mmCIF file of C-alpha atoms and ligand atoms in Angstrom:
data_model
loop_
_atom_site.group_PDB
_atom_site.id
_atom_site.type_symbol
_atom_site.label_atom_id
_atom_site.label_comp_id
_atom_site.label_asym_id
_atom_site.label_seq_id
_atom_site.Cartn_x
_atom_site.Cartn_y
_atom_site.Cartn_z
ATOM 1 C CA MET A 1 149.835 105.501 115.373
ATOM 2 C CA ALA A 2 150.006 108.869 117.022
ATOM 3 C CA GLU A 3 148.220 109.470 120.287
ATOM 4 C CA ILE A 4 147.409 112.358 122.619
ATOM 5 C CA ILE A 5 148.831 111.007 125.842
ATOM 6 C CA ALA A 6 147.870 113.803 128.236
ATOM 7 C CA ALA A 7 146.963 117.451 128.622
ATOM 8 C CA VAL A 8 148.588 120.010 130.855
ATOM 9 C CA THR A 9 147.537 123.600 131.453
ATOM 10 C CA THR A 10 149.188 126.575 133.078
ATOM 11 C CA SER A 11 149.235 130.349 133.333
ATOM 12 C CA HIS A 12 151.929 132.083 131.273
ATOM 13 C CA VAL A 13 153.216 135.214 133.001
ATOM 14 C CA PRO A 14 156.332 137.071 131.767
ATOM 15 C CA SER A 15 157.610 137.567 135.314
ATOM 16 C CA ILE A 16 157.587 133.777 135.903
ATOM 17 C CA GLY A 17 160.061 133.582 133.017
ATOM 18 C CA ILE A 18 162.115 136.438 134.429
ATOM 19 C CA ALA A 19 162.192 134.735 137.837
ATOM 20 C CA MET A 20 163.567 131.552 136.227
ATOM 21 C CA ASP A 21 166.039 133.359 133.989
ATOM 22 C CA SER A 22 167.428 135.491 136.799
ATOM 23 C CA GLY A 23 167.643 132.636 139.321
ATOM 24 C CA ILE A 24 165.293 133.981 141.990
ATOM 25 C CA THR A 25 162.821 131.081 142.082
ATOM 26 C CA GLN A 26 163.734 130.340 145.716
ATOM 27 C CA ASP A 27 163.050 133.889 146.895
ATOM 28 C CA PRO A 28 160.188 133.946 149.414
ATOM 29 C CA TYR A 29 157.891 135.621 146.865
ATOM 30 C CA TRP A 30 158.398 132.937 144.210
ATOM 31 C CA LYS A 31 159.162 129.765 146.194
ATOM 32 C CA PRO A 32 155.536 128.668 146.809
ATOM 33 C CA LEU A 33 154.780 128.912 143.094
ATOM 34 C CA PHE A 34 157.851 127.034 141.915
ATOM 35 C CA ASP A 35 157.528 124.384 144.638
ATOM 36 C CA GLY A 36 154.010 123.832 143.329
ATOM 37 C CA TYR A 37 155.383 123.107 139.864
ATOM 38 C CA LEU A 38 157.597 120.189 140.953
ATOM 39 C CA PRO A 39 155.006 117.356 140.755
ATOM 40 C CA ALA A 40 153.921 118.600 137.311
ATOM 41 C CA LYS A 41 157.513 118.387 136.079
ATOM 42 C CA GLU A 42 157.662 114.784 137.336
ATOM 43 C CA PHE A 43 154.407 113.940 135.550
ATOM 44 C CA VAL A 44 155.640 115.342 132.240
ATOM 45 C CA LYS A 45 159.051 113.698 132.605
ATOM 46 C CA GLU A 46 157.447 110.262 132.873
ATOM 47 C CA LEU A 47 155.200 110.931 129.893
ATOM 48 C CA LYS A 48 158.167 111.419 127.561
ATOM 49 C CA PRO A 49 156.184 113.121 124.795
ATOM 50 C CA ASP A 50 157.742 113.131 121.331
ATOM 51 C CA VAL A 51 155.837 116.276 120.433
ATOM 52 C CA THR A 52 154.139 118.955 122.529
ATOM 53 C CA ILE A 53 151.395 121.045 120.971
ATOM 54 C CA VAL A 54 151.447 124.392 122.787
ATOM 55 C CA VAL A 55 148.262 126.461 122.609
ATOM 56 C CA TYR A 56 149.016 130.095 123.411
ATOM 57 C CA ASN A 57 148.439 133.627 122.236
ATOM 58 C CA ASP A 58 151.033 135.937 120.738
ATOM 59 C CA HIS A 59 151.305 139.154 122.804
ATOM 60 C CA GLY A 60 152.768 141.429 120.165
ATOM 61 C CA LEU A 61 155.818 139.523 118.988
ATOM 62 C CA GLU A 62 154.769 138.057 115.632
ATOM 63 C CA VAL A 63 151.270 139.495 115.560
ATOM 64 C CA PHE A 64 150.394 143.179 115.500
ATOM 65 C CA LEU A 65 146.951 144.693 115.012
ATOM 66 C CA ASP A 66 147.506 145.009 111.256
ATOM 67 C CA ARG A 67 146.646 141.333 110.776
ATOM 68 C CA VAL A 68 145.293 139.140 113.508
ATOM 69 C CA PRO A 69 144.813 135.437 112.846
ATOM 70 C CA THR A 70 142.046 134.013 115.012
ATOM 71 C CA PHE A 71 143.747 130.604 114.949
ATOM 72 C CA GLY A 72 147.289 129.955 113.724
ATOM 73 C CA ILE A 73 149.710 127.049 113.588
ATOM 74 C CA GLY A 74 153.477 126.863 113.254
ATOM 75 C CA ALA A 75 155.070 124.722 110.558
ATOM 76 C CA ALA A 76 158.703 125.638 111.144
ATOM 77 C CA ALA A 77 161.660 123.346 111.790
ATOM 78 C CA GLN A 78 162.772 125.599 114.619
ATOM 79 C CA TYR A 79 161.309 128.305 116.845
ATOM 80 C CA LEU A 80 163.364 130.825 118.793
ATOM 81 C CA SER A 81 162.477 132.825 121.869
ATOM 82 C CA GLY A 82 161.748 136.294 120.491
ATOM 83 C CA ASP A 83 162.393 139.828 121.719
ATOM 84 C CA GLU A 84 159.147 141.200 123.170
ATOM 85 C CA GLY A 85 160.780 144.456 124.158
ATOM 86 C CA TRP A 86 163.001 143.214 126.973
ATOM 87 C CA GLY A 87 165.280 140.907 124.948
ATOM 88 C CA PRO A 88 164.894 137.225 124.093
ATOM 89 C CA ARG A 89 164.878 134.712 126.949
ATOM 90 C CA PRO A 90 168.216 132.879 127.349
ATOM 91 C CA ILE A 91 166.848 129.441 126.465
ATOM 92 C CA PRO A 92 167.732 126.866 123.792
ATOM 93 C CA PRO A 93 165.896 126.886 120.457
ATOM 94 C CA PHE A 94 162.758 124.783 120.152
ATOM 95 C CA GLN A 95 162.781 122.050 117.512
ATOM 96 C CA GLY A 96 159.650 121.800 115.422
ATOM 97 C CA ASP A 97 158.052 118.893 113.580
ATOM 98 C CA PRO A 98 157.111 120.226 110.134
ATOM 99 C CA GLU A 99 155.759 116.871 108.995
ATOM 100 C CA LEU A 100 153.250 116.671 111.836
ATOM 101 C CA SER A 101 152.516 120.409 111.466
ATOM 102 C CA TRP A 102 151.500 119.959 107.836
ATOM 103 C CA HIS A 103 149.496 116.882 108.698
ATOM 104 C CA LEU A 104 147.631 118.914 111.330
ATOM 105 C CA ILE A 105 147.099 121.780 108.895
ATOM 106 C CA GLU A 106 145.600 119.457 106.291
ATOM 107 C CA HIS A 107 143.412 117.658 108.767
ATOM 108 C CA LEU A 108 142.260 120.826 110.531
ATOM 109 C CA VAL A 109 141.357 122.600 107.306
ATOM 110 C CA ALA A 110 139.538 119.460 106.152
ATOM 111 C CA GLN A 111 137.523 119.734 109.377
ATOM 112 C CA GLU A 112 136.703 123.362 108.502
ATOM 113 C CA PHE A 113 139.267 124.972 110.828
ATOM 114 C CA ASP A 114 140.935 127.435 108.470
ATOM 115 C CA MET A 115 144.235 127.915 110.242
ATOM 116 C CA THR A 116 146.715 130.664 109.448
ATOM 117 C CA MET A 117 150.035 128.954 108.678
ATOM 118 C CA PHE A 118 153.391 130.221 109.986
ATOM 119 C CA GLN A 119 156.525 128.821 108.360
ATOM 120 C CA GLU A 120 158.681 131.355 110.138
ATOM 121 C CA MET A 121 157.860 132.405 113.658
ATOM 122 C CA ASN A 122 159.446 133.235 116.964
ATOM 123 C CA VAL A 123 157.639 132.502 120.193
ATOM 124 C CA ASP A 124 156.961 134.750 123.161
ATOM 125 C CA HIS A 125 156.477 134.215 126.896
ATOM 126 C CA GLY A 126 153.033 132.739 126.258
ATOM 127 C CA PHE A 127 154.807 129.748 124.739
ATOM 128 C CA SER A 128 158.227 129.680 126.383
ATOM 129 C CA VAL A 129 157.220 130.193 130.017
ATOM 130 C CA PRO A 130 154.900 127.147 130.106
ATOM 131 C CA MET A 131 157.600 125.095 128.347
ATOM 132 C CA SER A 132 160.106 126.047 131.056
ATOM 133 C CA VAL A 133 157.524 125.420 133.776
ATOM 134 C CA PHE A 134 156.864 121.846 132.634
ATOM 135 C CA PHE A 135 160.139 120.811 130.999
ATOM 136 C CA GLY A 136 162.716 122.870 132.898
ATOM 137 C CA GLY A 137 164.505 121.774 136.044
ATOM 138 C CA PRO A 138 163.413 122.942 139.525
ATOM 139 C CA ALA A 139 164.582 126.488 138.751
ATOM 140 C CA GLY A 140 163.374 126.316 135.166
ATOM 141 C CA GLU A 141 166.813 125.532 133.757
ATOM 142 C CA VAL A 142 166.963 123.752 130.374
ATOM 143 C CA GLU A 143 169.960 122.538 128.382
ATOM 144 C CA GLU A 144 167.979 120.990 125.589
ATOM 145 C CA TRP A 145 164.217 120.639 125.181
ATOM 146 C CA PRO A 146 163.260 116.964 125.522
ATOM 147 C CA THR A 147 160.353 117.307 123.076
ATOM 148 C CA ARG A 148 159.619 118.696 119.643
ATOM 149 C CA VAL A 149 156.970 121.408 119.602
ATOM 150 C CA ILE A 150 154.113 122.706 117.491
ATOM 151 C CA PRO A 151 152.719 126.148 118.354
ATOM 152 C CA ILE A 152 148.996 126.787 117.988
ATOM 153 C CA THR A 153 148.022 130.439 118.387
ATOM 154 C CA VAL A 154 144.654 131.794 119.478
ATOM 155 C CA ASN A 155 143.731 135.469 119.260
ATOM 156 C CA THR A 156 142.952 136.652 122.779
ATOM 157 C CA ILE A 157 143.903 140.308 122.274
ATOM 158 C CA GLN A 158 141.754 141.853 119.569
ATOM 159 C CA PHE A 159 138.039 141.399 120.207
ATOM 160 C CA PRO A 160 136.086 139.538 119.055
ATOM 161 C CA LEU A 161 137.923 136.510 120.374
ATOM 162 C CA PRO A 162 136.906 133.040 119.251
ATOM 163 C CA MET A 163 134.143 131.646 121.408
ATOM 164 C CA ALA A 164 134.920 129.132 124.141
ATOM 165 C CA ALA A 165 132.873 126.484 122.318
ATOM 166 C CA ARG A 166 134.892 127.050 119.150
ATOM 167 C CA CYS A 167 138.145 126.621 121.069
ATOM 168 C CA PHE A 168 136.903 123.336 122.500
ATOM 169 C CA LYS A 169 135.934 122.158 119.016
ATOM 170 C CA LEU A 170 139.390 123.090 117.737
ATOM 171 C CA GLY A 171 140.753 120.780 120.417
ATOM 172 C CA GLN A 172 138.441 118.008 119.242
ATOM 173 C CA ALA A 173 139.640 118.536 115.671
ATOM 174 C CA ILE A 174 143.276 118.412 116.804
ATOM 175 C CA ARG A 175 142.511 115.123 118.540
ATOM 176 C CA LYS A 176 141.054 113.647 115.343
ATOM 177 C CA ALA A 177 144.000 114.914 113.326
ATOM 178 C CA VAL A 178 146.538 113.392 115.729
ATOM 179 C CA ASP A 179 144.615 110.097 115.817
ATOM 180 C CA ALA A 180 144.907 109.946 112.022
ATOM 181 C CA TYR A 181 148.692 110.450 111.975
ATOM 182 C CA PRO A 182 150.310 107.157 110.957
ATOM 183 C CA LYS A 183 153.671 107.580 112.689
ATOM 184 C CA ASP A 184 154.063 106.366 116.266
ATOM 185 C CA THR A 185 154.140 109.690 118.077
ATOM 186 C CA ARG A 186 153.365 110.511 121.678
ATOM 187 C CA VAL A 187 151.732 113.924 121.741
ATOM 188 C CA LEU A 188 151.209 116.126 124.797
ATOM 189 C CA ILE A 189 148.808 119.044 124.451
ATOM 190 C CA MET A 190 149.417 122.139 126.557
ATOM 191 C CA GLY A 191 146.817 124.852 127.163
ATOM 192 C CA THR A 192 148.172 128.151 128.475
ATOM 193 C CA GLY A 193 147.028 131.550 129.760
ATOM 194 C CA GLY A 194 144.786 132.820 132.544
ATOM 195 C CA MET A 195 143.740 132.343 135.183
ATOM 196 C CA SER A 196 141.887 135.402 136.421
ATOM 197 C CA HIS A 197 143.809 138.617 135.876
ATOM 198 C CA GLN A 198 143.394 142.081 134.476
ATOM 199 C CA LEU A 199 146.322 144.193 133.343
ATOM 200 C CA GLN A 200 144.598 147.173 131.733
ATOM 201 C CA GLY A 201 142.575 150.007 133.209
ATOM 202 C CA GLU A 202 141.655 151.019 136.733
ATOM 203 C CA ARG A 203 140.400 147.461 137.214
ATOM 204 C CA SER A 204 143.960 146.125 136.800
ATOM 205 C CA GLY A 205 144.862 143.912 139.723
ATOM 206 C CA PHE A 206 141.470 142.211 139.607
ATOM 207 C CA MET A 207 141.490 138.490 140.355
ATOM 208 C CA GLN A 208 138.716 136.092 141.286
ATOM 209 C CA PRO A 209 139.875 132.853 142.908
ATOM 210 C CA ASN A 210 136.281 131.610 143.298
ATOM 211 C CA PHE A 211 135.791 131.710 139.546
ATOM 212 C CA ASP A 212 139.176 130.074 138.938
ATOM 213 C CA ARG A 213 138.337 127.226 141.334
ATOM 214 C CA MET A 214 135.006 126.701 139.602
ATOM 215 C CA PHE A 215 136.855 126.634 136.265
ATOM 216 C CA LEU A 216 139.409 124.099 137.555
ATOM 217 C CA ASP A 217 136.601 121.868 138.870
ATOM 218 C CA LYS A 218 134.578 121.997 135.672
ATOM 219 C CA MET A 219 137.634 121.256 133.533
ATOM 220 C CA VAL A 220 137.220 117.745 134.964
ATOM 221 C CA THR A 221 133.540 117.390 135.757
ATOM 222 C CA ASP A 222 131.711 119.464 133.149
ATOM 223 C CA PRO A 223 133.849 121.059 130.428
ATOM 224 C CA MET A 224 130.768 121.580 128.265
ATOM 225 C CA ALA A 225 129.482 124.063 130.852
ATOM 226 C CA LEU A 226 132.687 126.056 130.389
ATOM 227 C CA THR A 227 132.197 126.117 126.610
ATOM 228 C CA ARG A 228 128.893 127.957 127.125
ATOM 229 C CA ILE A 229 130.533 130.917 128.880
ATOM 230 C CA PRO A 230 130.429 134.006 126.633
ATOM 231 C CA ASN A 231 133.652 135.994 126.407
ATOM 232 C CA GLY A 232 131.971 139.001 128.064
ATOM 233 C CA VAL A 233 131.318 136.796 131.090
ATOM 234 C CA PHE A 234 134.934 135.590 131.084
ATOM 235 C CA MET A 235 135.979 139.248 131.191
ATOM 236 C CA LYS A 236 133.615 140.026 134.031
ATOM 237 C CA GLU A 237 134.537 136.986 136.106
ATOM 238 C CA ALA A 238 138.193 136.481 135.160
ATOM 239 C CA GLY A 239 139.253 139.954 133.990
ATOM 240 C CA HIS A 240 139.788 141.506 130.565
ATOM 241 C CA GLU A 241 142.980 139.480 130.115
ATOM 242 C CA GLY A 242 141.631 136.434 131.972
ATOM 243 C CA ALA A 243 139.569 135.575 128.894
ATOM 244 C CA GLU A 244 142.739 133.717 127.886
ATOM 245 C CA LEU A 245 141.212 130.771 129.723
ATOM 246 C CA ILE A 246 139.501 129.853 126.457
ATOM 247 C CA MET A 247 142.876 128.366 125.460
ATOM 248 C CA TRP A 248 142.637 125.783 128.250
ATOM 249 C CA LEU A 249 139.524 124.560 126.457
ATOM 250 C CA VAL A 250 141.494 123.766 123.300
ATOM 251 C CA ALA A 251 143.619 121.375 125.339
ATOM 252 C CA ARG A 252 140.535 120.000 127.096
ATOM 253 C CA GLY A 253 138.776 119.412 123.776
ATOM 254 C CA ALA A 254 141.626 117.173 122.642
ATOM 255 C CA MET A 255 141.017 114.841 125.584
ATOM 256 C CA ASN A 256 138.309 112.254 126.272
ATOM 257 C CA MET A 257 135.051 113.543 127.750
ATOM 258 C CA GLU A 258 136.110 111.719 130.933
ATOM 259 C CA VAL A 259 139.479 112.724 132.323
ATOM 260 C CA GLU A 260 141.347 112.247 135.551
ATOM 261 C CA GLU A 261 143.055 115.250 137.087
ATOM 262 C CA VAL A 262 146.471 113.964 138.101
ATOM 263 C CA TYR A 263 147.664 117.192 139.680
ATOM 264 C CA GLN A 264 146.531 120.733 140.322
ATOM 265 C CA HIS A 265 148.231 123.793 141.734
ATOM 266 C CA TYR A 266 146.777 127.240 142.331
ATOM 267 C CA HIS A 267 148.647 130.248 143.625
ATOM 268 C CA VAL A 268 147.693 133.874 144.215
ATOM 269 C CA SER A 269 149.510 135.576 142.697
ATOM 270 C CA ALA A 270 152.343 135.725 140.175
ATOM 271 C CA SER A 271 152.602 139.463 139.713
ATOM 272 C CA LEU A 272 149.022 140.438 138.697
ATOM 273 C CA THR A 273 147.925 136.938 137.733
ATOM 274 C CA ALA A 274 146.236 134.167 139.684
ATOM 275 C CA ALA A 275 148.495 131.317 138.582
ATOM 276 C CA GLY A 276 146.866 127.947 137.966
ATOM 277 C CA LEU A 277 148.300 124.675 136.689
ATOM 278 C CA ALA A 278 146.797 121.254 136.083
ATOM 279 C CA CYS A 279 147.667 117.863 134.575
ATOM 280 C CA TYR A 280 145.085 115.569 133.011
ATOM 281 C CA ARG A 281 145.047 111.977 131.831
ATOM 282 C CA ASN A 282 142.326 110.304 129.781
ATOM 283 C CA LYS A 283 139.994 107.968 131.618
ATOM 284 C CA MET B 1 113.123 139.125 105.568
ATOM 285 C CA SER B 2 111.972 135.645 106.479
ATOM 286 C CA SER B 3 112.431 134.481 102.908
ATOM 287 C CA SER B 4 116.066 135.567 102.769
ATOM 288 C CA ARG B 5 116.716 133.755 106.056
ATOM 289 C CA GLU B 6 115.112 130.616 104.718
ATOM 290 C CA LYS B 7 117.321 130.807 101.652
ATOM 291 C CA THR B 8 120.488 130.875 103.742
ATOM 292 C CA GLY B 9 119.268 128.063 105.970
ATOM 293 C CA HIS B 10 119.692 130.262 109.014
ATOM 294 C CA GLU B 11 116.113 130.756 110.063
ATOM 295 C CA GLU B 12 115.818 131.467 113.771
ATOM 296 C CA THR B 13 113.557 129.485 116.043
ATOM 297 C CA GLY B 14 112.734 132.372 118.351
ATOM 298 C CA ASP B 15 113.788 130.443 121.471
ATOM 299 C CA GLU B 16 117.408 131.496 121.330
ATOM 300 C CA PRO B 17 118.836 135.010 121.143
ATOM 301 C CA SER B 18 119.790 136.083 117.633
ATOM 302 C CA ILE B 19 123.438 136.465 116.717
ATOM 303 C CA THR B 20 123.053 140.241 116.908
ATOM 304 C CA GLU B 21 121.535 139.966 120.369
ATOM 305 C CA ARG B 22 124.351 137.684 121.529
ATOM 306 C CA ILE B 23 127.049 140.063 120.272
ATOM 307 C CA GLU B 24 125.341 143.104 121.765
ATOM 308 C CA GLU B 25 124.831 141.394 125.126
ATOM 309 C CA ASP B 26 128.486 140.333 125.233
ATOM 310 C CA LYS B 27 129.680 143.867 124.442
ATOM 311 C CA ARG B 28 127.201 145.455 126.831
ATOM 312 C CA LEU B 29 128.489 143.277 129.655
ATOM 313 C CA ALA B 30 132.165 143.865 128.827
ATOM 314 C CA ARG B 31 131.633 147.624 128.502
ATOM 315 C CA SER B 32 129.728 147.799 131.781
ATOM 316 C CA LEU B 33 132.834 146.733 133.738
ATOM 317 C CA GLU B 34 134.213 149.761 135.487
ATOM 318 C CA GLY B 35 137.858 150.540 134.755
ATOM 319 C CA THR B 36 137.849 148.204 131.744
ATOM 320 C CA TYR B 37 138.401 149.245 128.126
ATOM 321 C CA LEU B 38 137.098 146.497 125.848
ATOM 322 C CA PHE B 39 139.662 146.193 123.084
ATOM 323 C CA ASP B 40 137.222 145.750 120.223
ATOM 324 C CA GLY B 41 137.344 147.109 116.685
ATOM 325 C CA THR B 42 136.244 150.591 117.734
ATOM 326 C CA ARG B 43 139.014 150.876 120.323
ATOM 327 C CA SER B 44 141.577 149.260 118.059
ATOM 328 C CA GLN B 45 141.131 152.128 115.595
ATOM 329 C CA LYS B 46 141.341 154.825 118.280
ATOM 330 C CA ASN B 47 145.079 155.123 118.693
ATOM 331 C CA TYR B 48 146.607 152.809 116.129
ATOM 332 C CA PRO B 49 149.771 154.979 115.819
ATOM 333 C CA LEU B 50 150.550 154.647 119.543
ATOM 334 C CA ASN B 51 150.207 150.866 119.435
ATOM 335 C CA LYS B 52 152.282 150.688 116.263
ATOM 336 C CA MET B 53 155.050 152.792 117.784
ATOM 337 C CA CYS B 54 155.083 150.610 120.896
ATOM 338 C CA MET B 55 155.124 147.433 118.799
ATOM 339 C CA SER B 56 158.222 148.717 116.982
ATOM 340 C CA LEU B 57 160.108 148.662 120.304
ATOM 341 C CA THR B 58 160.515 144.897 119.979
ATOM 342 C CA LYS B 59 163.619 145.680 117.891
ATOM 343 C CA PRO B 60 166.717 146.778 119.852
ATOM 344 C CA GLU B 61 167.754 149.308 117.195
ATOM 345 C CA ASN B 62 164.334 150.943 117.489
ATOM 346 C CA ARG B 63 164.639 151.063 121.252
ATOM 347 C CA GLU B 64 167.948 152.884 120.803
ATOM 348 C CA ALA B 65 166.418 155.335 118.335
ATOM 349 C CA PHE B 66 163.537 155.950 120.732
ATOM 350 C CA ALA B 67 165.908 156.538 123.648
ATOM 351 C CA ALA B 68 168.015 158.923 121.565
ATOM 352 C CA ASP B 69 165.088 161.181 120.596
ATOM 353 C CA GLU B 70 161.619 160.186 121.753
ATOM 354 C CA VAL B 71 159.768 162.977 119.982
ATOM 355 C CA ALA B 72 161.429 162.435 116.618
ATOM 356 C CA TYR B 73 160.935 158.697 116.911
ATOM 357 C CA CYS B 74 157.240 159.038 117.748
ATOM 358 C CA ALA B 75 156.779 161.497 114.887
ATOM 359 C CA ARG B 76 157.654 158.708 112.451
ATOM 360 C CA PHE B 77 154.470 156.951 113.553
ATOM 361 C CA GLY B 78 152.264 160.030 113.457
ATOM 362 C CA LEU B 79 151.431 160.205 117.146
ATOM 363 C CA SER B 80 149.029 162.987 118.101
ATOM 364 C CA GLU B 81 150.151 165.844 120.374
ATOM 365 C CA GLU B 82 148.096 164.309 123.157
ATOM 366 C CA SER B 83 149.688 160.878 122.660
ATOM 367 C CA LEU B 84 153.146 162.453 122.632
ATOM 368 C CA ARG B 85 152.352 163.973 126.010
ATOM 369 C CA LEU B 86 151.098 160.620 127.353
ATOM 370 C CA VAL B 87 154.293 158.940 126.192
ATOM 371 C CA ARG B 88 156.510 161.702 127.594
ATOM 372 C CA GLU B 89 154.781 161.522 130.960
ATOM 373 C CA ARG B 90 154.618 157.712 130.878
ATOM 374 C CA ASP B 91 150.941 158.138 131.661
ATOM 375 C CA TRP B 92 149.923 154.472 131.454
ATOM 376 C CA ILE B 93 146.262 154.897 132.300
ATOM 377 C CA GLY B 94 146.084 157.815 129.878
ATOM 378 C CA MET B 95 147.529 155.630 127.125
ATOM 379 C CA ILE B 96 145.042 152.852 127.848
ATOM 380 C CA ARG B 97 142.125 155.303 127.843
ATOM 381 C CA SER B 98 143.326 156.807 124.571
ATOM 382 C CA GLY B 99 143.230 153.431 122.810
ATOM 383 C CA GLY B 100 146.553 151.885 123.779
ATOM 384 C CA ASN B 101 146.549 148.137 124.218
ATOM 385 C CA ILE B 102 148.275 146.991 127.406
ATOM 386 C CA TYR B 103 150.466 144.427 125.645
ATOM 387 C CA TYR B 104 151.934 146.999 123.263
ATOM 388 C CA VAL B 105 152.064 149.824 125.803
ATOM 389 C CA PHE B 106 153.954 147.524 128.159
ATOM 390 C CA LYS B 107 156.837 147.383 125.679
ATOM 391 C CA LEU B 108 157.314 151.087 126.384
ATOM 392 C CA ALA B 109 157.318 150.367 130.121
ATOM 393 C CA ALA B 110 160.024 147.749 129.533
ATOM 394 C CA ILE B 111 162.320 150.439 128.100
ATOM 395 C CA ASP B 112 162.361 152.088 131.517
ATOM 396 C CA HIS B 113 162.566 148.680 133.272
ATOM 397 C CA VAL B 114 159.191 149.399 134.808
ATOM 398 C CA SER B 115 157.291 146.302 135.937
ATOM 399 C CA MET B 116 153.638 145.462 135.289
ATOM 400 C CA GLN B 117 153.045 146.033 138.993
ATOM 401 C CA HIS B 118 154.244 149.632 138.611
ATOM 402 C CA VAL B 119 151.967 150.089 135.615
ATOM 403 C CA GLY B 120 149.069 148.566 137.553
ATOM 404 C CA ALA B 121 149.731 150.806 140.552
ATOM 405 C CA GLN B 122 149.774 153.928 138.401
ATOM 406 C CA GLN B 123 146.574 152.904 136.618
ATOM 407 C CA ASN B 124 144.942 152.523 140.051
ATOM 408 C CA SER B 125 146.403 155.829 141.328
ATOM 409 C CA MET B 126 148.092 153.840 144.080
ATOM 410 C CA THR B 127 151.590 153.548 145.424
ATOM 411 C CA LEU B 128 153.352 150.289 144.623
ATOM 412 C CA GLU B 129 152.845 149.187 148.235
ATOM 413 C CA GLU B 130 149.128 149.927 148.095
ATOM 414 C CA PHE B 131 148.763 148.063 144.810
ATOM 415 C CA ARG B 132 150.662 145.045 146.149
ATOM 416 C CA ALA B 133 148.313 145.012 149.117
ATOM 417 C CA LYS B 134 145.396 144.984 146.666
ATOM 418 C CA LEU B 135 146.934 141.975 144.867
ATOM 419 C CA ASN B 136 147.629 140.146 148.114
ATOM 420 C CA ALA B 137 144.100 140.729 149.356
ATOM 421 C CA HIS B 138 142.957 138.089 146.848
ATOM 422 C CA LYS B 139 144.913 135.414 148.705
ATOM 423 C CA ASP B 140 142.147 134.963 151.241
ATOM 424 C CA GLN B 141 139.269 134.863 148.787
HETATM 425 FE FE1 FE2 C 1 148.773 135.864 127.807
#
């Protein structure tokens, strides 16, 4: 039987990818962040997931404003790092798991989550940076990804965004779908985005560590409280772009109500973003 | 009115805000944030050509065509005179105000190898050093 073995969450900032790809992770600016990633890499290494479900948002690689899927899922055999405007990242291709993808699609739609299906898709920094953070070596280096992947996309760009509660319920539906998969498969779920940051407008540069710390605490102690936060409040407290935190709730929803936080790291800042990371095991 | 609600099974109890009230409250809050441009349906329609032009820069051949002749390239997407000026002057805050979405607009910044910190500084009317100080000030919070 398949099983969700753990959840991990992290911010996904393009410049974190650039720092890894250009070999400057030990520069004074970046060292505290990358040092903070080391225990999370150890945690994931020991987990040995067969498949990693990566919950992220497309930032204008596959999705433009002409058609915006609220929730999407990849069903490709392979996913490449795409060109977001500054060239693709120099990383190996990601291997998919079409069989599990189609199982998830069937089981999610049967649970009334009407996913948009992608049989061809490239992935952007929202996907690839977290993968390098957790699965790459100390400097993010990767020869071959040690896990198959399934991308789940969430619209966090064109308002209205899905509500936090809906994202959590999507996680619960993913959990049920994985539990019903007959093949022995160890599945890691990864929530990405946030934490507090704003990129647009005169308010760009806004961060709110107090809100982020509350969010990190409640991820463990009271996730249901987080699902009641309206997206307008996320924007006020975490910034217009910080509303991405709703994607952490997809990962949280796929876990037991009771979880243990194995590791947490919080760093201000990676470029304009308050960078958070956490690892959770079911209790 | 009440009968049609009963038919759909969505009668409201009166204790909770209606869906309309929830949406309006969410938008009111988001729009009340100073220096923030809620990217909702209204804004998404405001400068669609600018966002579409910027999105096209994800292809290297388009980046070359843009670099070769910015005005001609932008004309293909029907940018307004005002948007052409914003692009020419790399006026990031002007683009955001005019309906540009930061994720698409940033692809234009990438052409000039301009970082998000530069874009943030310009949006704040700050020097890069001043903006970095603003970012670092959050360390102690
Ligand atoms: Fe993002």
